[in-house]
Amino acid sequence: EPTPSDDSPSLNLAGLELDRRDFMKAGAATGVMSGLAGCTGSLMNGGQSGSNQQSSGGSTPEHLVEPGEHDEYYGFWSGGQSGEIRVMGIPSMRVLMRIPVFNKDASRGYGYDDETRQMLEDAGDYTWGDNHHPVLSETDGDYDGEYLWVNDKANGRLARVNLTYFETDAITDVPNMQAIHGCTVQSPDTKYIFGNGEFRTPLPNDGRDVHSPENYESLFAAINPETMETEWQVKVDGNLDIVDTDKDGRWAISSAYNSEEAVEVSGMTHDDRDYVKAFDVPAIEQAVENGNYEEVNGVPIVDGTQESSLNQGDNPIVRYIPTPKSPHCVEVEPNGDYAMVAGKLSPTVTMLDIDALDESSDPEDVVAGRPKVGLGPLHTTFDGNGHAYTSLFIDSQAVKWDIEAAVEAENNSTEPILEKQDVHYNPGHIQAVEAMTTDPDGEWLVSLNKLSKDRFLPVGPIHPDNDQLIHIGQGEKEMELVADHPAYPEPHDCVFAHKDKLDPATTWDKSDYRTDKEFVTQQNSGVERTGEQSVDVKMSSMRSEYGLSEFTVKEGDEVTLTVTNIEGVRDIIHGLAIPEYDIHLAIAPQDTQKVTFTADKPGVYWFYCTYFCSALHLEMRSRMIVEPR
Ligand code: CUK
Ligand code: CUA
């Protein structure tokens, strides 16, 4: 008997829940705000003050990764408003590393050395980002372990993380887009990274049309994965939300809301329907090639609105498929047959038949199934065995359902719902191992719960999220909750790759240096005055000294300090901190870091190593002497 973490006193699958579904349907159908308020109210306040009704969590033997053993999967978590990516092991749920992306992070020297500081400056010079959707590069529909991309919802940016070095190597500020929300790689071979500009703004957003919301636009962008340049954009009606692609490189399918194009919630929820947008990628490429675009800020923008001439006739570049109001996510299942559109306000998942996009001009033909999964469906993931798992925000559950049974249920009374697992509480994304490939492994699933409420020791009014690990069996009914995991605010999504698909470096290869940096040995450590007020300082670092025991500059000099870690063995990292100069470098074996600063404070500054590297780590320090001018 499921015991949903809900305030409804005796919610059960057969009775009360149906009543509530009907209640919600009535609200959505009539557009009556009181009906919707019952629903969005729950969505906003997280539903209910839940109590811990299921005593689970902790480690089970199958979940335990013994000391010295490795996890089976890498998990990459978005960090939300922290701006970082977190690397975790599955199934241990141990945090293995944090990768700063849109945020400065002294522990890795990110944003402090010249190269990463310049990268952040060039990408708008913001100090934070809001990353939601980490996605992995694919070759032939499988993760190839090369790169990860992630969006910045706050500032309309896209970043790339190099998975050889586990560091951010590119950030692009995508033109004409204020908030990139949905973000995905184009399967099967990562020809593009697609980003959805969620917020509608004037084009360009330079002060024109500020009081004319009817002229605001929401854009879909195709970004080159190598150059990180935006190749083209498509403007559409409504606000774009989440995007996924088919498995053949033809369609990118986006959820969308606010077809009313209102600027307030009441207007955004007025109509009964919204429209999923299916972008016909080759058709858009053709339109660009034919010159059917306007150029704004250097990017070709193709008109994909419903009135556009490119959308008349039998081969529109964007198909508008009606769905229940304000759907949340789109996820394409591993075979590439169906795209699952989670209802959010509707208790259903709308299944779109991807082949039918091409075969029928009647959008209603495209809907292959509408399983009733429960209240507040947000995201769906897959185990590769014909099952889908949908998160239910309001019901606080993960629901397992059978994909083919859901299609058949349209014509007979097949019951596609197999099992419901309580989660704690109010899940957003749900993700199974390798779920975005054409051949997921099944076995593990993580529910990213937005609220943890009573699950952990209280730590003040800002609570962690709760990421829960669920074992998923190969049979019909086998979801088992095995661990709770508090998460720093705030992951939205994650993606898991088998460990064999990655090949991380243990030391740097200097031929991989991204910018022009000299590898400094002990012999060529030294100081060179390059101008009246500029000095080049170069030095090596190894256990347990820097290549220079001191260097002297003059007050006001611009100092360019280049430091190489000449260690050849893994895990011997040297740091370099300069007190009162706000400088910290973290230098991996065979890596070189460079920092440029003005020596504006005369005095003696003991710069020292921050990574505990040897028994003489504490002694690993030298003097920077800044002589008064
Ligand atoms: S998401 Cu961005 S609002 Cu459901 Cu993928 Cu959390
Ligand atoms: Cu080098 Cu501590």
XYZ file of C-alpha atoms and ligand atoms in Angstrom:
637
model
C 0.000 0.000 0.000
C 1.763 3.191 -1.094
C 1.821 5.934 1.496
C 2.308 9.160 -0.416
C 3.954 11.937 1.518
C 0.954 14.136 1.214
C -1.326 15.938 3.538
C -4.375 14.192 2.152
C -5.362 12.005 5.081
C -6.081 8.778 3.221
C -4.860 9.221 -0.326
C -4.915 5.920 -2.151
C -4.578 4.941 -5.759
C -8.116 3.756 -6.279
C -10.226 6.379 -4.626
C -9.229 9.811 -3.531
C -6.539 10.302 -6.104
C -9.018 9.881 -8.913
C -11.207 12.497 -7.326
C -8.284 14.851 -7.180
C -7.377 14.133 -10.771
C -10.896 14.940 -11.844
C -10.789 18.087 -9.827
C -7.609 19.140 -11.555
C -8.946 18.272 -14.970
C -11.990 20.420 -14.381
C -9.791 23.288 -13.326
C -7.561 23.010 -16.339
C -10.417 22.499 -18.775
C -12.402 25.528 -17.762
C -9.400 27.677 -17.066
C -11.033 28.589 -13.781
C -8.300 30.118 -11.656
C -9.585 28.616 -8.447
C -9.120 25.168 -9.947
C -5.618 25.989 -11.057
C -4.817 27.720 -7.814
C -5.339 24.475 -5.978
C -2.721 22.979 -8.216
C -0.164 25.712 -8.687
C -0.522 26.546 -5.031
C 0.718 23.102 -4.257
C 3.432 23.398 -6.841
C 4.664 26.601 -5.315
C 4.647 25.712 -1.673
C 5.839 22.209 -2.298
C 2.526 20.688 -1.448
C 2.501 19.721 2.128
C 4.254 19.587 5.383
C 5.184 15.976 5.154
C 6.296 13.617 7.789
C 8.652 10.750 7.343
C 6.292 7.943 6.572
C 8.822 5.558 5.200
C 11.688 4.399 7.280
C 14.326 3.798 4.696
C 17.662 5.244 3.695
C 21.137 4.286 4.703
C 23.201 1.698 2.940
C 22.189 -1.722 1.814
C 24.821 -4.292 0.834
C 24.225 -3.857 -2.907
C 24.558 -0.119 -2.560
C 27.722 -0.284 -0.506
C 30.932 0.435 -2.368
C 33.664 -1.058 -0.188
C 36.676 1.013 0.875
C 39.128 1.072 -2.025
C 36.515 -0.038 -4.539
C 35.333 2.130 -7.391
C 31.835 3.078 -8.320
C 30.289 1.642 -11.453
C 29.109 4.995 -12.833
C 30.116 8.609 -12.989
C 27.277 10.946 -12.121
C 27.387 14.585 -13.185
C 25.067 16.852 -11.254
C 24.182 20.394 -12.164
C 24.713 22.756 -9.260
C 21.864 25.185 -9.910
C 22.539 28.601 -8.435
C 25.934 27.466 -7.105
C 27.036 27.566 -10.746
C 29.139 24.405 -10.508
C 29.028 20.810 -11.717
C 29.419 18.031 -9.179
C 30.869 14.658 -9.978
C 29.503 11.805 -7.925
C 29.926 8.064 -7.900
C 26.945 5.786 -8.425
C 25.889 3.850 -6.439
C 27.901 5.191 -3.495
C 26.586 8.751 -4.035
C 29.991 9.994 -2.864
C 30.971 13.413 -4.167
C 34.181 12.781 -6.113
C 34.875 16.289 -7.362
C 33.269 19.660 -7.883
C 33.941 21.488 -11.125
C 33.473 25.253 -11.048
C 31.780 26.469 -14.216
C 30.040 29.847 -13.866
C 31.350 30.513 -10.349
C 34.784 31.447 -9.062
C 36.216 28.702 -6.865
C 39.428 29.271 -4.944
C 39.897 25.602 -4.143
C 40.668 24.940 -7.778
C 42.065 28.395 -8.488
C 39.245 28.814 -10.987
C 38.645 32.442 -11.825
C 41.978 33.451 -10.252
C 44.519 32.491 -12.895
C 44.684 34.540 -16.113
C 43.158 31.893 -18.359
C 39.990 31.130 -16.402
C 39.582 34.742 -15.278
C 39.690 35.824 -18.922
C 37.203 33.102 -19.866
C 34.720 34.305 -17.238
C 35.287 37.945 -18.214
C 34.731 37.237 -21.897
C 31.488 35.470 -21.059
C 29.950 38.531 -19.448
C 32.011 38.827 -16.265
C 29.230 37.542 -14.040
C 30.161 35.924 -10.753
C 27.586 33.155 -10.825
C 25.294 31.148 -13.027
C 22.262 28.895 -12.678
C 23.022 25.591 -14.311
C 20.230 23.088 -14.784
C 20.932 20.554 -17.490
C 24.259 18.771 -17.822
C 24.504 16.765 -21.049
C 27.234 14.461 -22.323
C 28.745 14.291 -25.779
C 27.566 11.356 -27.846
C 28.983 9.277 -30.650
C 26.621 6.860 -32.313
C 23.976 7.421 -29.657
C 26.279 6.550 -26.773
C 28.275 8.691 -24.375
C 31.830 9.071 -25.671
C 33.289 10.588 -22.493
C 34.737 13.673 -24.212
C 32.693 16.649 -23.071
C 29.844 17.836 -20.931
C 27.791 20.954 -21.664
C 25.584 22.819 -19.249
C 23.292 25.826 -19.516
C 23.242 29.024 -17.468
C 19.609 29.871 -17.016
C 20.422 33.169 -15.325
C 22.504 34.764 -18.069
C 21.758 32.863 -21.262
C 25.093 31.085 -21.471
C 26.394 27.656 -22.356
C 29.564 26.126 -20.886
C 31.653 23.138 -21.876
C 33.562 20.893 -19.484
C 36.491 18.882 -20.825
C 36.197 15.380 -19.373
C 39.852 14.525 -19.890
C 40.811 17.201 -17.365
C 37.465 17.646 -15.617
C 37.542 21.375 -16.078
C 35.542 24.036 -17.826
C 37.240 24.916 -21.092
C 34.725 27.205 -22.807
C 31.811 29.455 -21.943
C 29.749 31.242 -24.541
C 27.293 34.054 -23.976
C 24.634 33.108 -26.516
C 23.379 36.192 -28.369
C 19.739 37.263 -28.132
C 18.867 34.915 -25.283
C 18.292 35.946 -21.694
C 17.641 32.613 -20.040
C 18.782 29.342 -21.535
C 16.721 26.685 -19.837
C 16.410 23.522 -21.904
C 19.773 22.258 -23.135
C 20.595 19.061 -24.945
C 23.074 17.527 -27.365
C 21.759 16.487 -30.726
C 21.751 12.691 -30.829
C 23.283 10.549 -32.102
C 26.545 12.401 -32.878
C 26.539 15.777 -31.119
C 26.312 17.869 -34.261
C 24.768 20.704 -32.246
C 24.065 21.678 -28.691
C 20.525 23.005 -28.553
C 19.486 25.647 -26.058
C 16.047 27.079 -25.331
C 15.829 30.776 -24.599
C 12.994 30.667 -22.145
C 12.344 34.316 -21.393
C 10.750 36.320 -24.190
C 12.541 39.582 -24.844
C 12.623 42.235 -27.584
C 14.980 41.425 -30.454
C 17.562 42.830 -29.962
C 16.998 43.616 -26.297
C 18.465 47.118 -26.443
C 15.672 49.254 -25.075
C 13.281 49.022 -28.008
C 9.791 47.557 -27.548
C 10.134 47.336 -23.780
C 6.431 48.071 -23.329
C 5.299 45.922 -26.250
C 5.288 42.324 -25.009
C 3.666 41.263 -28.282
C 7.052 41.926 -29.865
C 9.033 39.836 -27.390
C 10.438 36.561 -28.723
C 11.535 33.212 -27.304
C 14.365 31.578 -29.262
C 15.691 28.117 -29.961
C 19.458 28.067 -30.595
C 21.815 25.649 -32.327
C 25.366 25.946 -31.009
C 28.441 24.389 -32.560
C 29.937 21.982 -29.986
C 33.528 22.712 -31.030
C 33.632 26.433 -31.745
C 30.787 27.163 -29.270
C 29.475 29.678 -31.831
C 25.745 30.057 -32.266
C 25.033 28.874 -35.800
C 21.356 29.831 -36.008
C 18.290 30.549 -33.944
C 14.566 30.070 -34.487
C 11.932 32.352 -33.018
C 8.653 30.768 -31.969
C 5.362 31.606 -30.261
C 5.117 31.096 -26.494
C 7.928 30.415 -24.013
C 10.239 27.502 -24.734
C 11.084 25.311 -21.755
C 12.894 21.952 -22.039
C 14.289 20.231 -25.135
C 15.394 16.775 -26.195
C 16.179 15.313 -29.606
C 15.215 12.160 -31.425
C 17.910 9.542 -32.016
C 18.336 10.225 -35.748
C 19.353 13.878 -35.926
C 16.101 15.075 -37.447
C 13.878 16.458 -34.687
C 14.459 18.579 -31.625
C 11.347 18.607 -29.479
C 10.667 21.355 -26.961
C 8.061 21.823 -24.337
C 6.624 25.300 -24.129
C 4.138 27.281 -22.128
C 2.429 30.646 -22.201
C 1.024 30.326 -25.702
C -1.000 33.371 -24.620
C 2.290 35.325 -24.534
C 1.167 37.032 -21.360
C 3.526 38.706 -18.911
C 1.730 37.629 -15.715
C 0.821 34.239 -14.321
C -2.920 34.769 -14.636
C -2.599 35.453 -18.347
C -0.107 32.642 -18.886
C -2.610 30.112 -17.574
C -5.688 31.437 -19.350
C -6.025 28.980 -22.236
C -6.546 25.214 -22.019
C -3.645 24.221 -24.201
C -0.057 24.845 -24.942
C 2.041 23.687 -27.857
C 5.048 21.455 -27.929
C 7.365 22.585 -30.699
C 9.057 20.008 -32.899
C 11.944 21.601 -34.791
C 12.740 19.995 -38.142
C 16.504 20.502 -38.021
C 17.385 19.768 -41.684
C 14.490 22.010 -42.815
C 15.799 24.846 -40.649
C 19.322 24.356 -41.982
C 17.849 24.598 -45.491
C 16.053 27.831 -44.620
C 19.320 29.288 -43.351
C 21.112 28.167 -46.489
C 18.406 29.782 -48.605
C 18.865 33.056 -46.782
C 15.411 32.941 -45.175
C 16.384 34.725 -42.003
C 17.006 38.063 -40.370
C 20.348 38.597 -38.707
C 20.411 39.936 -35.144
C 23.706 40.369 -33.285
C 25.460 38.302 -35.918
C 23.156 35.287 -35.684
C 20.713 34.204 -38.410
C 17.222 34.028 -36.883
C 14.682 31.959 -38.776
C 10.997 32.728 -38.287
C 9.324 29.670 -36.770
C 6.182 31.381 -35.504
C 2.869 29.900 -36.536
C 2.171 32.671 -39.057
C 5.596 32.367 -40.682
C 5.597 31.510 -44.377
C 8.115 28.790 -43.507
C 5.383 27.104 -41.451
C 2.694 27.067 -44.145
C 2.160 24.042 -46.343
C 3.062 20.412 -45.780
C 6.599 20.823 -44.532
C 6.660 23.397 -41.767
C 10.029 23.974 -40.123
C 8.391 23.896 -36.679
C 5.393 21.703 -35.832
C 3.043 22.965 -33.134
C 1.502 20.043 -31.262
C -1.245 20.821 -28.767
C -0.763 19.475 -25.245
C -2.443 20.086 -21.899
C -1.571 23.426 -20.302
C 2.008 24.214 -19.198
C 3.747 20.878 -19.695
C 7.156 20.630 -18.087
C 9.639 18.284 -19.624
C 10.310 16.470 -22.867
C 12.360 13.273 -22.791
C 12.835 10.924 -25.749
C 12.945 7.234 -24.899
C 15.962 5.110 -25.914
C 14.476 3.667 -29.111
C 13.674 7.151 -30.364
C 10.030 6.173 -30.967
C 8.325 8.419 -28.438
C 8.885 11.757 -26.773
C 7.374 11.971 -23.296
C 5.875 15.321 -22.369
C 5.179 15.517 -18.644
C 1.934 17.253 -17.788
C 2.867 19.221 -14.648
C -0.633 20.692 -14.249
C -2.229 17.675 -15.924
C -1.836 14.242 -14.254
C -0.759 12.755 -17.581
C 2.301 12.212 -19.714
C 1.600 12.992 -23.369
C 3.495 10.534 -25.577
C 4.382 11.860 -29.015
C 4.982 9.405 -31.843
C 8.128 10.806 -33.432
C 7.696 9.038 -36.790
C 4.195 10.453 -37.044
C 5.641 13.972 -37.016
C 6.559 13.363 -40.626
C 3.588 11.274 -41.655
C 0.636 13.351 -40.673
C -0.264 16.988 -40.928
C -2.869 16.528 -38.193
C -1.074 17.172 -34.930
C -3.589 15.044 -33.041
C -2.266 11.980 -34.901
C 1.065 12.538 -33.269
C -0.190 11.737 -29.760
C 0.395 8.025 -29.154
C -0.640 7.752 -25.527
C -1.634 9.699 -22.438
C -0.953 7.558 -19.383
C -2.403 8.947 -16.166
C 0.586 8.784 -13.896
C -0.395 10.914 -10.893
C -0.220 14.482 -9.710
C 2.439 16.911 -10.855
C 4.433 14.878 -13.410
C 7.645 16.761 -14.221
C 10.306 14.484 -15.707
C 10.664 11.001 -17.186
C 13.608 8.643 -17.456
C 14.170 5.166 -18.888
C 15.729 1.825 -17.999
C 16.147 0.400 -21.505
C 13.713 -2.422 -20.734
C 10.585 -0.746 -22.019
C 9.834 1.104 -18.806
C 9.522 4.783 -18.115
C 9.831 6.422 -14.704
C 8.112 9.726 -14.099
C 8.617 12.040 -11.144
C 5.440 13.316 -9.490
C 6.071 16.620 -7.801
C 2.786 16.894 -5.937
C 2.344 13.213 -5.090
C 6.039 12.930 -4.050
C 6.469 9.706 -5.943
C 8.398 8.028 -8.708
C 5.998 6.106 -10.919
C 7.135 3.233 -13.110
C 5.095 2.562 -16.220
C 5.203 0.386 -19.304
C 5.748 2.325 -22.527
C 4.013 -0.031 -24.949
C 1.144 -0.672 -22.539
C 0.597 3.069 -22.396
C 0.229 3.177 -26.186
C -2.160 0.231 -26.161
C -4.128 1.779 -23.329
C -5.402 4.348 -25.814
C -7.537 1.617 -27.417
C -8.240 -0.816 -24.607
C -8.056 -0.912 -20.871
C -4.426 -1.937 -20.443
C -2.983 -0.564 -17.216
C 0.419 0.904 -17.957
C 1.188 1.896 -14.353
C 3.353 -0.769 -12.713
C 4.550 0.649 -9.453
C 4.825 3.784 -7.343
C 7.677 4.566 -4.982
C 7.429 7.315 -2.399
C 10.244 9.847 -2.457
C 11.034 12.558 0.079
C 9.857 15.048 -1.071
C 8.573 16.732 -4.219
C 10.890 15.475 -6.946
C 11.971 17.508 -9.965
C 14.222 15.560 -12.261
C 14.545 11.810 -12.142
C 17.442 10.135 -13.893
C 18.418 6.513 -14.541
C 21.922 5.377 -15.453
C 22.783 6.017 -19.110
C 19.170 6.981 -19.748
C 19.931 9.350 -22.616
C 21.756 6.737 -24.670
C 20.100 4.303 -27.037
C 20.944 1.478 -24.629
C 20.483 2.375 -20.959
C 21.730 0.004 -18.287
C 18.767 0.183 -15.929
C 19.665 -0.811 -12.371
C 19.965 2.627 -10.687
C 17.812 5.672 -10.590
C 18.150 8.951 -8.719
C 15.204 11.084 -7.723
C 16.238 14.719 -7.259
C 13.859 15.867 -4.576
C 13.482 19.577 -4.153
C 12.540 19.416 -0.481
C 14.133 17.390 2.286
C 12.005 18.671 5.190
C 12.638 16.280 8.078
C 15.043 13.840 6.430
C 18.303 15.220 7.854
C 19.643 16.893 10.954
C 18.344 20.445 10.846
C 20.893 22.990 9.655
C 18.940 26.201 9.849
C 16.206 27.506 7.619
C 17.947 26.879 4.305
C 17.557 23.165 3.734
C 19.526 20.901 1.447
C 17.731 19.099 -1.383
C 17.459 15.342 -1.062
C 18.817 13.161 -3.856
C 17.528 9.644 -3.337
C 19.084 6.560 -4.846
C 16.623 3.935 -5.977
C 17.510 0.470 -7.158
C 15.417 -0.549 -10.134
C 15.077 -4.223 -10.872
C 14.585 -5.866 -14.210
C 11.201 -7.354 -13.244
C 7.784 -5.790 -13.298
C 7.818 -4.315 -9.791
C 11.111 -3.692 -8.147
C 11.857 -0.181 -7.055
C 13.765 -0.042 -3.809
C 14.806 3.133 -2.059
C 18.347 2.617 -0.774
C 19.866 5.968 0.202
C 19.146 9.590 0.985
C 21.691 12.166 0.040
C 21.603 15.838 1.049
C 22.485 18.162 -1.814
C 23.810 21.707 -1.586
C 21.512 24.150 -3.408
C 20.602 23.239 -5.917
C 20.948 20.479 -8.447
C 18.215 20.271 -11.071
C 19.358 17.378 -13.153
C 22.128 14.836 -13.528
C 23.487 12.402 -16.065
C 25.274 9.086 -15.477
C 27.892 7.424 -17.657
C 29.471 4.036 -17.123
C 33.007 4.439 -15.808
C 34.510 2.692 -18.834
C 33.298 5.481 -21.099
C 35.598 8.083 -19.573
C 39.345 8.259 -19.678
C 40.466 11.080 -17.384
C 44.094 12.228 -17.367
C 46.107 11.870 -14.154
C 48.674 14.520 -15.100
C 48.627 17.310 -17.661
C 49.981 16.857 -21.143
C 51.533 20.201 -22.057
C 50.472 19.811 -25.670
C 46.917 20.172 -24.293
C 47.555 23.619 -22.803
C 44.777 25.764 -24.149
C 46.633 29.045 -24.086
C 50.197 30.043 -24.708
C 51.978 29.081 -21.485
C 55.617 28.274 -20.976
C 56.513 25.084 -19.099
C 58.897 26.445 -16.470
C 61.635 24.174 -15.148
C 63.803 24.734 -12.097
C 66.641 25.894 -14.395
C 64.656 28.555 -16.220
C 62.999 29.926 -13.096
C 63.823 33.620 -12.864
C 62.775 37.250 -12.910
C 62.918 39.476 -15.960
C 62.032 43.137 -16.068
C 60.086 43.692 -19.291
C 59.328 47.393 -18.917
C 59.465 50.404 -16.669
C 56.541 48.997 -14.681
C 56.293 45.359 -15.711
C 58.025 42.208 -14.569
C 57.863 38.579 -15.676
C 58.370 36.054 -12.892
C 58.652 32.380 -13.757
C 59.172 29.482 -11.450
C 58.732 25.775 -11.048
C 57.200 24.044 -8.084
C 57.979 20.623 -6.684
C 58.151 18.958 -3.265
C 58.918 21.046 -1.288
C 60.003 24.313 -2.810
C 59.324 26.822 -5.510
C 61.940 27.465 -8.191
C 62.565 30.873 -6.591
C 63.101 31.330 -2.868
C 62.308 35.008 -3.337
C 61.638 37.586 -6.001
C 61.660 41.340 -5.836
C 59.477 43.790 -7.731
C 58.753 47.495 -7.378
C 55.556 49.003 -6.074
C 53.198 49.558 -9.004
C 54.752 46.896 -11.232
C 52.489 44.730 -13.281
C 53.671 41.245 -12.358
C 53.086 38.265 -14.617
C 53.706 35.174 -12.539
C 53.996 31.819 -14.298
C 54.244 28.694 -12.184
C 54.708 25.122 -13.414
C 54.206 22.024 -11.319
C 57.035 19.821 -12.587
C 55.960 16.722 -10.667
C 55.388 13.738 -12.898
C 53.313 11.662 -10.513
C 49.597 11.834 -10.000
C 47.953 13.489 -7.033
C 50.858 15.798 -6.120
C 49.254 19.186 -6.542
C 50.865 22.442 -5.512
C 48.985 25.546 -4.646
C 50.197 29.104 -4.628
C 48.594 31.656 -2.350
C 49.748 35.253 -2.102
C 48.469 36.815 1.117
C 46.655 40.130 0.812
C 46.731 39.942 -2.976
C 43.616 37.763 -3.345
C 45.491 35.241 -5.448
C 45.239 31.476 -5.332
C 46.430 28.991 -7.919
C 45.980 25.211 -7.896
C 48.532 23.585 -10.157
C 48.172 19.938 -11.138
C 51.207 17.821 -12.066
C 52.708 19.047 -15.377
C 50.285 21.974 -15.447
C 51.280 25.619 -15.708
C 49.252 28.488 -14.316
C 49.714 32.147 -14.971
C 48.427 35.136 -13.031
C 48.896 38.833 -13.736
C 48.466 41.414 -11.010
C 49.661 44.852 -9.887
C 52.051 44.851 -6.948
C 50.399 47.871 -5.392
C 51.201 47.170 -1.731
C 54.840 47.475 -0.706
C 56.098 44.981 1.836
C 57.072 41.364 2.293
C 54.572 38.696 1.278
C 55.169 35.046 2.035
C 53.571 33.136 -0.785
C 52.934 29.529 0.140
C 51.647 26.178 -1.046
C 48.039 25.372 -0.125
C 47.856 21.715 -1.141
C 49.302 19.430 1.525
C 51.971 17.849 -0.649
C 54.736 16.466 1.586
C 56.079 16.377 5.124
C 57.673 19.745 4.338
C 54.471 21.205 2.900
C 54.313 23.845 5.613
C 57.831 24.944 4.730
C 56.988 25.248 1.018
C 56.987 29.013 0.827
C 58.975 31.907 -0.578
C 58.993 35.674 -0.355
C 57.607 38.256 -2.706
C 59.308 41.528 -1.854
C 57.597 44.655 -3.090
C 59.969 47.591 -2.789
C 58.464 51.018 -2.347
C 58.941 53.190 -5.424
S 14.251 21.855 -14.619
Cu 15.019 23.761 -14.876
S 13.348 24.387 -13.415
Cu 12.670 20.493 -14.267
Cu 15.046 20.519 -15.912
Cu 14.316 22.446 -12.542
Cu 53.408 21.944 -2.409
Cu 52.294 21.851 -0.318
